[in-house]
Amino acid sequence: MINLSQSKKHSAVQQEVRAYKQFMRQIAVIMLGVITFGVCAQAQQTPNPRPNININQAQNLSQAQLMQAQQAANSQRVDLSQYIQSEGNNTGRSPMSPSNNNDMYDNPPAGEEGNPAPYGANLFNSGYVAERSDGLNSQYRVSPGDKIAIQMWGAVASAQVVTVDNQGNIFIPDIGPVRVSEVPASQLNNVVTQSIKRIYPNNVNVYINLLSATPVSVYVSGPVQRPGQYAGLASDSLLFFLSRAGGIDPYRGSYRSISVLREGEVAIQYDLYGFLMEGHLPTFSFKDDDVILVSEQGPMVTVKGAARYPFRFELTQDNQQGSQLIEYARPLTKTSHVAVTGNRTAGPISVYVPFEDFDDFTLADSDVVLFNDDIRPQVISVQISGSYQGPSFYTLEKGARLLDLLSYIEVDPTAANYKNVYIKRESVVAQQKLLIEQSLQRLERSIFTAPASSDGEAAIRSQEAQLVSQFIAKAREIEPLGKVVVADNENVANIRLEQGDEIIIPEHTDLIQVSGEVLMAQAIVYNDKASIDDYIAWAGGFSERADMQQALVVHANGSTRFASLNDSGYWSTTSKQQVLRPGDQLLILPKVDTKLMQSVKDITQILAQIAITANVALN
């Protein structure tokens, strides 16, 4: 028995523990928020007197010099972490979710519904902004506020971090001010080293490292998703700031005319097509108050059809010929003609020109260009399966017939049952699937629209509908074989072949396949004195769901016949031929539950269709 008072006390203790943990977490968050990076005091060291240095002395590093440099660094160690963090300044790289531009395509402006996206719109759909590190590229130019680490060892040992002042200089003890403003990061080491070497020409080694860059504030304007002011590093790319602004508006902004304005003048012009096609993106060092201006979208041409890039492409004044659009859209090799529809001053146009003549065609805003394959292939390819020798694929002239090909296929007469050849055809598969789907739709309508005269009958109909729905779902998963019967009575029809035909040459076999609603589906050796009853008995007999009145016989040539049990107890078919032959398949179909009286006929018909087209007995 549970003591309720103890349970309540235990619950109260748990609540107090949870409240205490929550309080401690809040204290920890507050403490983390007030911690700042402290600046480590630099050790003040009296400059070493300048030693007597032999100018001709070799300046190769020795083991003693390396040890001396290490001792100097240890004695004047500087905590660089505070500078690597840019003194807590926000460079625009706080964790953020990737810009989601789906809304731009879900709500296009009037007249743009259904048009493909502009070429380059996916540039701003990723989250690379949050993944970018605070690294500096070699083209970055030093600016006031930057931190520079200077290490000297040899005759003079020193380690210090200096800040670029407002005049663009750094001050080095015993050296004086050194001008570093606007010096590229890749040349900073040489510039500072040369200034030090003027005072210490020999036996002094210098290492210079740019630790951090001062953040810059850049404006992004024009047709972008979120125009405004954004922080970053001077070495950041144009794509970084555009992505921070949500990317270019795909229906209004230009991907080919983007300017960076500095003091009202154009400092650099960008065309993102160069980056998208060739990976070319000019490097540029941004400054405070620079303005990235995205221009209004230029004339747009929509590409459709046989092209690798079916997008909307932006034209420029120097770039309105068909040859330029071919370079962007990259039509497939099979393209033979180009259809262009649009509007001109004189009225609407609709032209259809050969692909070779499209190079000099002048395009205009809102044109729709369709790259079309209007040359029909004059050859077809077919596949050989089953018992044959030689290649399995053949290329034939269009209009070739079956016997024309069979005369070139080598077979072993003792192994190949070449008189029972048949074809699997893709167009027949589609037609068979369509017929089955139409039958299933009729069955659905008859089941779900059946009237009920009472509540009890309605409950029964509902249960029947659920069972039939499961049957329909399984039936839709069946893939027909697309058999075309071309052989009968050892005669092969010389039919016209189609692209993708698979010609099946069966193998000679002495087996009869028994499957479907039998207890043990298996292959049984053919016996010319055995009846259908015998084969069913050898397969274990009928299952509980078997239709004992009829069976489906699938012959080696792909043809099918129903065998029915007559009143005298013998199996017979509508054909005068022998019922079973070596290589045949005996398929026992399931019996439809008579409780589903309304749909028995439809379901029976569908079962027969599936059995004939796919050689499957579906429950």
XYZ file of C-alpha atoms in Angstrom:
619
model
C 0.000 0.000 0.000
C 1.297 3.493 -0.903
C 1.610 6.090 1.852
C -0.029 9.200 0.373
C 1.605 11.568 2.853
C 5.063 10.255 1.967
C 4.242 10.583 -1.721
C 3.226 14.235 -1.289
C 6.411 14.982 0.679
C 8.502 13.335 -2.012
C 6.760 15.390 -4.713
C 7.342 18.603 -2.765
C 11.058 17.785 -2.423
C 11.314 17.175 -6.174
C 9.689 20.533 -6.907
C 12.153 22.296 -4.616
C 15.094 20.543 -6.289
C 13.867 21.556 -9.746
C 13.359 25.166 -8.612
C 16.874 25.245 -7.151
C 18.396 23.873 -10.397
C 16.514 26.444 -12.453
C 17.727 29.234 -10.143
C 21.350 28.065 -10.487
C 21.057 27.980 -14.295
C 19.793 31.575 -14.275
C 22.724 32.638 -12.087
C 25.138 30.919 -14.491
C 23.634 32.692 -17.503
C 23.922 36.067 -15.739
C 27.551 35.393 -14.785
C 28.435 34.417 -18.348
C 26.810 37.585 -19.624
C 28.910 39.918 -17.533
C 32.274 38.255 -18.172
C 34.392 40.259 -20.627
C 37.734 39.638 -22.112
C 40.426 41.351 -20.023
C 43.463 42.781 -21.568
C 46.587 41.112 -20.216
C 49.196 43.558 -19.060
C 52.234 43.535 -21.176
C 55.510 43.207 -19.381
C 57.535 46.354 -19.589
C 61.058 45.538 -20.539
C 63.977 47.880 -20.861
C 65.118 47.761 -24.441
C 68.298 45.832 -24.895
C 71.233 47.958 -25.905
C 72.067 47.592 -29.539
C 74.799 44.995 -29.795
C 77.896 45.064 -31.931
C 76.629 43.391 -35.118
C 78.846 42.223 -37.934
C 77.152 43.324 -41.162
C 78.729 40.498 -43.124
C 77.661 37.896 -40.568
C 75.427 35.175 -42.042
C 71.826 35.425 -40.967
C 70.964 31.741 -41.009
C 68.989 30.637 -37.961
C 70.989 28.552 -35.506
C 69.750 26.374 -32.679
C 70.919 28.990 -30.174
C 68.900 31.709 -31.922
C 65.750 29.576 -31.866
C 66.206 28.931 -28.133
C 66.756 32.613 -27.557
C 63.545 33.452 -29.459
C 61.627 30.928 -27.412
C 62.958 32.430 -24.133
C 62.007 35.913 -25.325
C 58.500 34.787 -26.162
C 58.153 33.100 -22.768
C 59.417 36.131 -20.898
C 57.136 38.531 -22.807
C 54.153 36.288 -23.418
C 51.083 38.088 -24.753
C 47.533 36.733 -24.524
C 46.350 36.916 -28.137
C 42.867 35.478 -27.592
C 41.483 38.881 -26.669
C 42.504 40.245 -30.062
C 41.366 37.254 -32.092
C 37.873 37.869 -30.735
C 37.926 41.366 -32.288
C 37.350 42.873 -28.819
C 33.763 41.676 -28.819
C 32.771 43.707 -31.873
C 29.903 42.154 -33.857
C 30.988 41.255 -37.380
C 27.603 40.028 -38.410
C 28.342 36.341 -37.868
C 26.153 35.641 -34.892
C 24.349 32.310 -35.269
C 21.405 32.700 -37.571
C 19.173 30.435 -39.569
C 19.684 30.328 -43.344
C 17.668 32.841 -45.264
C 14.489 31.191 -46.433
C 13.438 32.480 -49.843
C 10.533 30.096 -50.328
C 8.058 32.908 -49.726
C 9.454 34.713 -52.759
C 8.307 31.873 -55.001
C 5.085 31.030 -53.168
C 3.698 34.554 -53.726
C 4.942 35.740 -57.139
C 3.669 39.068 -58.486
C 0.855 39.164 -61.019
C 1.937 37.814 -64.386
C 4.816 35.744 -62.999
C 2.779 32.712 -61.932
C 4.185 29.467 -63.275
C 7.433 30.960 -64.542
C 10.674 29.215 -63.609
C 13.065 30.777 -61.138
C 15.699 33.215 -62.422
C 19.136 31.836 -63.062
C 21.183 32.212 -59.842
C 18.281 32.449 -57.373
C 19.545 29.407 -55.442
C 22.682 31.334 -54.476
C 20.918 32.642 -51.390
C 19.070 29.510 -50.259
C 21.914 27.988 -48.216
C 23.199 28.725 -44.724
C 26.825 29.399 -45.578
C 26.708 32.795 -43.797
C 26.765 31.147 -40.375
C 29.504 28.751 -41.485
C 31.970 31.415 -42.646
C 34.977 31.816 -40.323
C 36.606 35.088 -39.305
C 39.595 34.510 -41.543
C 41.329 37.217 -43.538
C 42.132 36.949 -47.203
C 45.424 38.019 -48.706
C 43.850 41.033 -50.418
C 42.609 42.595 -47.167
C 44.053 46.052 -46.575
C 45.068 47.109 -43.098
C 42.840 49.733 -41.508
C 42.894 51.777 -38.265
C 41.915 49.640 -35.298
C 43.482 46.412 -36.596
C 45.654 44.349 -34.233
C 49.133 43.254 -35.325
C 51.409 40.837 -33.440
C 55.165 41.509 -33.723
C 57.750 38.906 -32.678
C 61.498 39.640 -32.769
C 64.278 37.291 -31.760
C 68.012 37.115 -32.154
C 70.076 40.037 -30.955
C 66.811 41.690 -29.829
C 63.997 39.711 -28.172
C 60.544 41.255 -28.117
C 56.905 40.147 -28.323
C 54.091 42.642 -28.476
C 50.673 43.389 -29.973
C 50.153 46.846 -31.420
C 47.073 48.639 -32.695
C 46.889 50.622 -35.918
C 46.143 54.217 -34.843
C 43.838 56.711 -36.506
C 46.698 57.999 -38.640
C 47.288 54.529 -40.108
C 50.555 53.899 -38.172
C 51.810 51.405 -35.601
C 54.452 52.414 -33.030
C 57.325 50.021 -32.329
C 59.698 50.888 -29.451
C 63.191 51.848 -30.659
C 61.859 51.847 -34.215
C 59.202 54.537 -34.216
C 55.980 54.847 -36.226
C 55.535 52.583 -39.235
C 52.925 53.364 -41.890
C 50.737 50.280 -42.520
C 47.362 51.717 -43.543
C 46.058 50.316 -46.862
C 48.888 47.758 -46.954
C 47.597 44.369 -48.253
C 47.722 41.625 -45.641
C 50.039 39.589 -47.873
C 52.637 42.411 -47.855
C 52.369 43.474 -44.202
C 55.268 41.267 -43.057
C 57.644 42.764 -45.662
C 56.676 46.378 -44.915
C 57.174 46.107 -41.136
C 60.290 43.936 -41.454
C 61.964 46.489 -43.735
C 61.335 49.257 -41.190
C 62.853 47.156 -38.390
C 65.852 46.141 -40.524
C 66.765 49.800 -40.986
C 67.571 49.916 -37.268
C 68.593 46.261 -36.750
C 70.089 45.234 -40.089
C 71.706 41.993 -38.869
C 71.037 39.081 -36.541
C 67.437 40.081 -35.838
C 64.569 37.934 -37.088
C 61.054 39.309 -37.379
C 57.630 37.668 -37.640
C 54.527 39.791 -38.249
C 50.939 38.507 -38.020
C 47.670 40.371 -38.589
C 45.497 39.102 -35.734
C 42.148 40.712 -36.351
C 40.392 43.124 -38.601
C 38.142 45.981 -37.632
C 34.509 45.316 -38.576
C 32.995 47.502 -41.245
C 29.406 48.638 -41.686
C 28.026 48.287 -45.216
C 24.643 49.361 -46.597
C 22.692 47.039 -48.907
C 20.051 48.737 -51.043
C 17.867 48.115 -54.067
C 15.562 45.131 -54.779
C 16.746 42.842 -51.962
C 14.643 41.086 -49.363
C 15.853 43.062 -46.321
C 17.636 46.293 -47.325
C 19.575 47.942 -44.536
C 22.930 48.263 -42.790
C 24.992 45.136 -42.078
C 28.254 44.505 -40.266
C 31.067 42.326 -41.571
C 34.753 42.299 -42.301
C 36.368 44.333 -45.008
C 37.556 41.085 -46.574
C 34.065 39.611 -46.808
C 32.686 38.942 -50.272
C 29.782 40.609 -51.978
C 27.742 37.400 -51.564
C 28.137 37.592 -47.786
C 26.459 40.991 -47.505
C 23.772 40.124 -50.085
C 22.933 36.953 -48.184
C 22.719 38.907 -44.915
C 20.133 41.072 -46.666
C 18.082 37.983 -47.590
C 19.298 37.738 -51.166
C 18.219 39.457 -54.355
C 14.497 39.694 -55.053
C 14.084 37.129 -57.876
C 11.266 39.045 -59.575
C 12.625 42.594 -59.324
C 16.375 42.542 -58.677
C 19.215 42.190 -61.152
C 21.836 39.450 -60.882
C 23.941 41.115 -63.556
C 24.167 44.758 -62.474
C 25.339 45.162 -58.860
C 27.417 48.206 -57.914
C 29.478 49.083 -54.848
C 29.278 52.831 -54.235
C 31.958 54.665 -52.263
C 31.389 58.350 -51.601
C 28.802 58.427 -54.384
C 31.090 56.909 -57.011
C 31.007 53.376 -58.423
C 34.016 51.568 -56.956
C 33.371 48.184 -58.607
C 30.674 46.540 -60.712
C 29.581 42.877 -60.322
C 27.904 40.449 -62.738
C 26.996 37.268 -60.850
C 26.644 35.284 -64.082
C 30.447 35.287 -64.243
C 30.570 33.688 -60.818
C 27.816 31.161 -61.588
C 29.338 30.020 -64.868
C 33.084 30.435 -64.367
C 33.561 30.932 -60.610
C 34.865 34.459 -61.177
C 34.139 36.898 -58.318
C 36.440 39.944 -58.088
C 37.968 40.529 -54.652
C 37.192 43.834 -53.020
C 38.039 45.390 -49.654
C 34.958 47.047 -48.171
C 35.028 50.184 -46.033
C 32.608 51.800 -43.644
C 29.596 53.417 -45.321
C 30.068 51.560 -48.616
C 26.745 50.956 -50.389
C 25.925 47.766 -52.291
C 23.279 48.783 -54.808
C 21.328 46.082 -56.654
C 19.889 47.474 -59.878
C 16.415 46.847 -61.212
C 15.985 43.625 -63.138
C 16.787 43.853 -66.831
C 15.000 42.156 -69.752
C 14.197 38.522 -68.940
C 13.946 35.538 -71.297
C 12.341 32.257 -70.220
C 13.972 29.021 -71.418
C 11.996 25.788 -71.738
C 12.342 22.434 -73.444
C 15.509 20.451 -74.103
C 17.960 22.586 -72.096
C 20.174 21.754 -69.136
C 19.280 25.071 -67.471
C 15.557 25.781 -67.956
C 15.532 29.078 -66.065
C 14.783 32.736 -66.686
C 17.878 34.562 -67.915
C 18.591 38.260 -67.694
C 19.770 40.113 -70.792
C 22.071 43.117 -71.032
C 22.464 45.697 -73.753
C 25.550 43.946 -75.102
C 24.053 40.510 -74.659
C 20.777 39.953 -76.498
C 21.685 37.460 -79.209
C 20.619 33.848 -79.348
C 24.246 32.709 -79.179
C 24.577 34.187 -75.686
C 21.413 32.452 -74.489
C 22.742 29.155 -75.853
C 25.860 29.653 -73.745
C 23.768 30.165 -70.607
C 20.976 27.596 -71.134
C 23.158 24.862 -72.673
C 20.567 23.103 -74.860
C 20.906 19.355 -75.340
C 22.742 17.969 -78.332
C 19.535 16.552 -79.789
C 18.032 20.057 -80.151
C 17.134 20.692 -83.780
C 14.804 23.730 -83.723
C 14.025 26.723 -81.529
C 10.580 28.231 -81.009
C 10.403 31.874 -79.870
C 7.215 33.619 -78.761
C 6.975 37.178 -77.502
C 5.975 40.736 -78.252
C 7.538 43.443 -80.364
C 6.565 46.998 -81.209
C 4.768 45.785 -84.325
C 2.847 43.143 -82.363
C 3.169 39.579 -81.093
C 5.629 37.206 -82.782
C 5.883 33.440 -82.979
C 8.786 32.003 -84.961
C 10.215 28.528 -85.412
C 13.778 28.463 -86.698
C 16.446 25.787 -87.125
C 18.909 25.641 -84.281
C 21.772 26.811 -86.510
C 19.892 30.030 -87.383
C 19.162 30.951 -83.769
C 22.657 32.337 -83.094
C 21.880 35.698 -84.746
C 18.300 35.967 -83.498
C 17.712 39.137 -81.429
C 15.817 38.500 -78.196
C 13.639 40.891 -76.215
C 12.092 41.172 -72.774
C 9.480 38.484 -71.875
C 10.412 36.205 -74.790
C 9.809 32.493 -74.251
C 12.394 30.269 -75.935
C 11.633 26.577 -76.439
C 14.501 24.306 -77.454
C 12.902 21.419 -79.317
C 13.971 18.052 -80.669
C 12.046 17.946 -83.927
C 14.050 15.269 -85.719
C 12.664 11.789 -85.239
C 15.231 9.022 -84.740
C 15.652 6.731 -87.725
C 16.969 3.825 -85.676
C 15.591 1.807 -82.766
C 17.273 -0.383 -80.164
C 15.865 -3.713 -78.950
C 16.993 -6.239 -76.355
C 17.221 -10.031 -76.542
C 16.561 -12.163 -73.438
C 16.279 -15.855 -72.686
C 18.161 -18.597 -74.546
C 20.434 -17.078 -77.198
C 24.074 -16.639 -78.158
C 25.844 -13.414 -79.094
C 25.038 -9.789 -78.230
C 21.958 -8.863 -76.197
C 21.308 -5.414 -77.751
C 20.703 -4.621 -81.404
C 20.288 -1.334 -83.250
C 17.907 -1.559 -86.181
C 16.495 0.734 -88.807
C 13.134 2.176 -87.968
C 10.416 -0.120 -89.353
C 12.437 -3.330 -88.965
C 10.398 -6.480 -88.356
C 10.779 -9.378 -85.977
C 11.779 -12.073 -88.481
C 14.394 -9.771 -89.975
C 16.120 -9.679 -86.608
C 15.580 -13.319 -85.629
C 17.467 -14.429 -88.739
C 20.599 -12.793 -87.263
C 20.297 -14.236 -83.742
C 22.243 -17.383 -83.062
C 20.579 -19.980 -80.809
C 21.161 -23.563 -79.738
C 18.224 -25.524 -81.216
C 18.425 -28.095 -78.445
C 18.179 -25.459 -75.689
C 16.121 -22.608 -77.193
C 12.368 -22.880 -77.618
C 12.547 -20.431 -80.519
C 9.104 -21.375 -81.874
C 7.487 -19.862 -78.755
C 9.191 -16.475 -78.888
C 7.245 -13.479 -77.512
C 7.827 -9.749 -76.921
C 7.612 -7.445 -73.909
C 6.653 -3.944 -75.035
C 6.604 -0.724 -73.009
C 3.561 0.709 -74.791
C 1.588 -2.454 -73.978
C 2.592 -2.139 -70.312
C 1.139 1.371 -70.225
C -2.072 0.251 -71.918
C -2.534 -2.749 -69.599
C -1.922 -0.584 -66.565
C -4.490 1.925 -67.819
C -7.138 -0.801 -68.269
C -6.509 -2.167 -64.765
C -6.709 1.348 -63.309
C -10.031 1.977 -65.053
C -11.424 -1.268 -63.610
C -10.209 -0.321 -60.136
C -11.831 3.101 -60.399
C -15.148 1.498 -61.369
C -14.837 -0.818 -58.373
C -14.180 2.153 -56.081
C -17.229 3.988 -57.352
C -19.471 0.937 -56.915
C -18.249 0.285 -53.358
C -18.206 3.819 -51.973
C -21.498 4.883 -53.546
C -23.514 1.783 -52.601
C -26.764 2.695 -50.766
C -27.617 1.218 -47.364
C -31.204 0.661 -46.192
C -30.400 0.279 -42.477
C -27.734 1.015 -39.885
C -26.717 -2.626 -39.799
C -26.284 -2.773 -43.564
C -24.312 0.506 -43.468
C -21.874 -1.017 -40.950
C -21.449 -4.077 -43.194
C -20.866 -1.865 -46.259
C -18.260 0.131 -44.350
C -16.344 -3.022 -43.412
C -16.569 -4.333 -46.976
C -15.326 -1.000 -48.326
C -12.288 -1.173 -46.049
C -11.405 -4.677 -47.288
C -11.890 -3.700 -50.917
C -9.714 -0.581 -50.399
C -6.872 -2.789 -49.222
C -7.312 -5.004 -52.281
C -7.284 -1.965 -54.586
C -4.086 -0.622 -52.981
C -2.317 -3.956 -53.610
C -3.681 -4.194 -57.150
C -2.252 -0.772 -58.037
C 1.224 -1.966 -57.078
C 1.169 -4.779 -59.658
C 3.275 -4.036 -62.729
C 2.005 -5.677 -65.956
C 4.487 -7.540 -68.130
C 3.345 -6.069 -71.445
C 3.456 -9.393 -73.300
C 2.827 -9.440 -77.026
C 1.998 -12.963 -78.279
C 3.572 -13.422 -81.699
C 3.864 -17.242 -81.927
C 1.087 -19.790 -82.210
C 0.992 -23.278 -83.749
C 4.763 -22.959 -84.289
C 4.263 -19.928 -86.532
C 5.838 -16.559 -85.658
C 4.176 -13.335 -86.804
C 6.494 -10.910 -88.560
C 5.384 -7.813 -86.661
C 7.000 -4.372 -86.743
C 9.391 -3.769 -83.825
C 9.283 -0.687 -81.598
C 11.879 1.209 -79.605
C 12.665 -0.587 -76.328
C 11.137 -3.961 -77.273
C 12.467 -6.961 -75.341
C 12.362 -10.176 -77.383
C 12.105 -13.266 -75.170
C 13.324 -16.613 -76.508
C 12.239 -19.201 -73.897
C 14.372 -22.168 -72.985
C 13.244 -25.724 -73.536
C 12.069 -27.172 -70.222
C 10.301 -30.311 -69.040
C 8.663 -28.587 -66.081
C 5.206 -27.294 -65.308
C 5.074 -24.346 -62.862
C 2.147 -24.585 -60.430
C 1.495 -21.407 -58.409
C -1.280 -19.274 -56.990
C -3.780 -20.672 -54.486
C -2.159 -24.045 -53.876
C -0.598 -25.260 -50.657
C 2.909 -25.800 -52.081
C 3.739 -23.789 -55.211
C 6.449 -25.659 -57.092
C 7.786 -26.877 -60.428
C 6.654 -30.367 -61.456
C 8.051 -32.576 -64.232
C 5.722 -32.698 -67.234
C 3.724 -35.890 -67.656
C 1.705 -36.227 -70.841
C -0.718 -38.551 -69.078
C -1.358 -36.221 -66.110
C -4.354 -33.921 -65.869
C -4.728 -30.552 -64.216
C -6.106 -32.311 -61.137
C -2.894 -34.334 -60.923
C -0.657 -31.269 -60.992
C -2.795 -29.512 -58.380
C -2.639 -32.618 -56.180
C 1.166 -32.803 -56.562
C 1.309 -29.154 -55.436
C -0.525 -30.039 -52.199
C -4.054 -29.318 -53.430
C -6.162 -26.179 -53.340
C -5.770 -23.626 -50.561
C -8.780 -22.442 -48.584
C -9.133 -19.352 -50.781
C -8.764 -21.125 -54.143
C -11.317 -20.951 -56.935
C -11.786 -24.680 -57.571
C -13.863 -24.188 -60.720
C -11.278 -22.574 -63.022
C -7.530 -22.192 -63.515
C -5.348 -20.031 -65.739
C -2.870 -21.729 -68.073
C 0.062 -19.527 -69.204
C 1.815 -21.069 -72.197
C 5.483 -20.699 -73.021
C 4.688 -18.294 -75.873
C 3.004 -15.867 -73.428
C -0.592 -16.699 -74.382
C -3.114 -17.474 -71.644
C -6.229 -19.668 -71.534
C -8.774 -20.413 -68.864
C -9.483 -24.033 -68.034
C -12.865 -24.726 -66.424
C -14.150 -27.745 -64.500
C -17.290 -28.999 -66.279
C -20.204 -30.954 -64.833
C -18.573 -34.284 -65.633
C -15.534 -33.381 -63.534
C -13.088 -32.866 -66.406
C -11.063 -29.752 -67.168
C -11.582 -28.291 -70.601
C -10.746 -25.132 -72.567
C -12.290 -23.328 -75.484
C -9.359 -24.480 -77.619
C -9.029 -27.897 -79.178
C -5.326 -27.892 -78.285
C -3.873 -29.918 -75.475
C -4.476 -28.166 -72.153
C -0.897 -28.326 -70.779
C 2.449 -28.455 -72.558
C 6.062 -28.478 -71.259
C 7.082 -25.017 -70.058
C 3.523 -23.945 -69.189
C 2.466 -22.306 -65.926
C -0.668 -23.368 -64.068
C -2.036 -20.463 -62.037
C -4.853 -21.058 -59.534
C -6.847 -17.872 -58.901
C -8.397 -16.879 -55.562
C -12.123 -17.029 -54.966
C -13.961 -13.846 -54.139
C -15.924 -13.925 -50.887
C -19.616 -14.208 -51.741
C -20.457 -11.878 -48.870
C -19.286 -9.040 -51.104
C -22.134 -9.762 -53.512
C -22.205 -6.264 -54.911
C -18.580 -6.276 -56.068
C -17.936 -9.970 -56.799
C -18.190 -9.463 -60.557
C -15.865 -6.439 -60.626
C -13.260 -8.022 -58.371
C -13.323 -11.273 -60.366
C -12.745 -9.319 -63.561
C -9.808 -7.431 -62.023
C -8.254 -10.656 -60.718
C -8.421 -12.132 -64.213
C -6.871 -8.968 -65.748
C -3.977 -9.014 -63.300
C -3.410 -12.744 -63.757
C -3.306 -12.426 -67.550
C -1.158 -9.263 -67.747
C 1.236 -9.939 -64.851
C 1.013 -13.726 -64.259
C 0.161 -13.030 -60.614
C -2.667 -14.461 -58.499
C -3.580 -11.558 -56.222
C -5.681 -12.158 -53.098
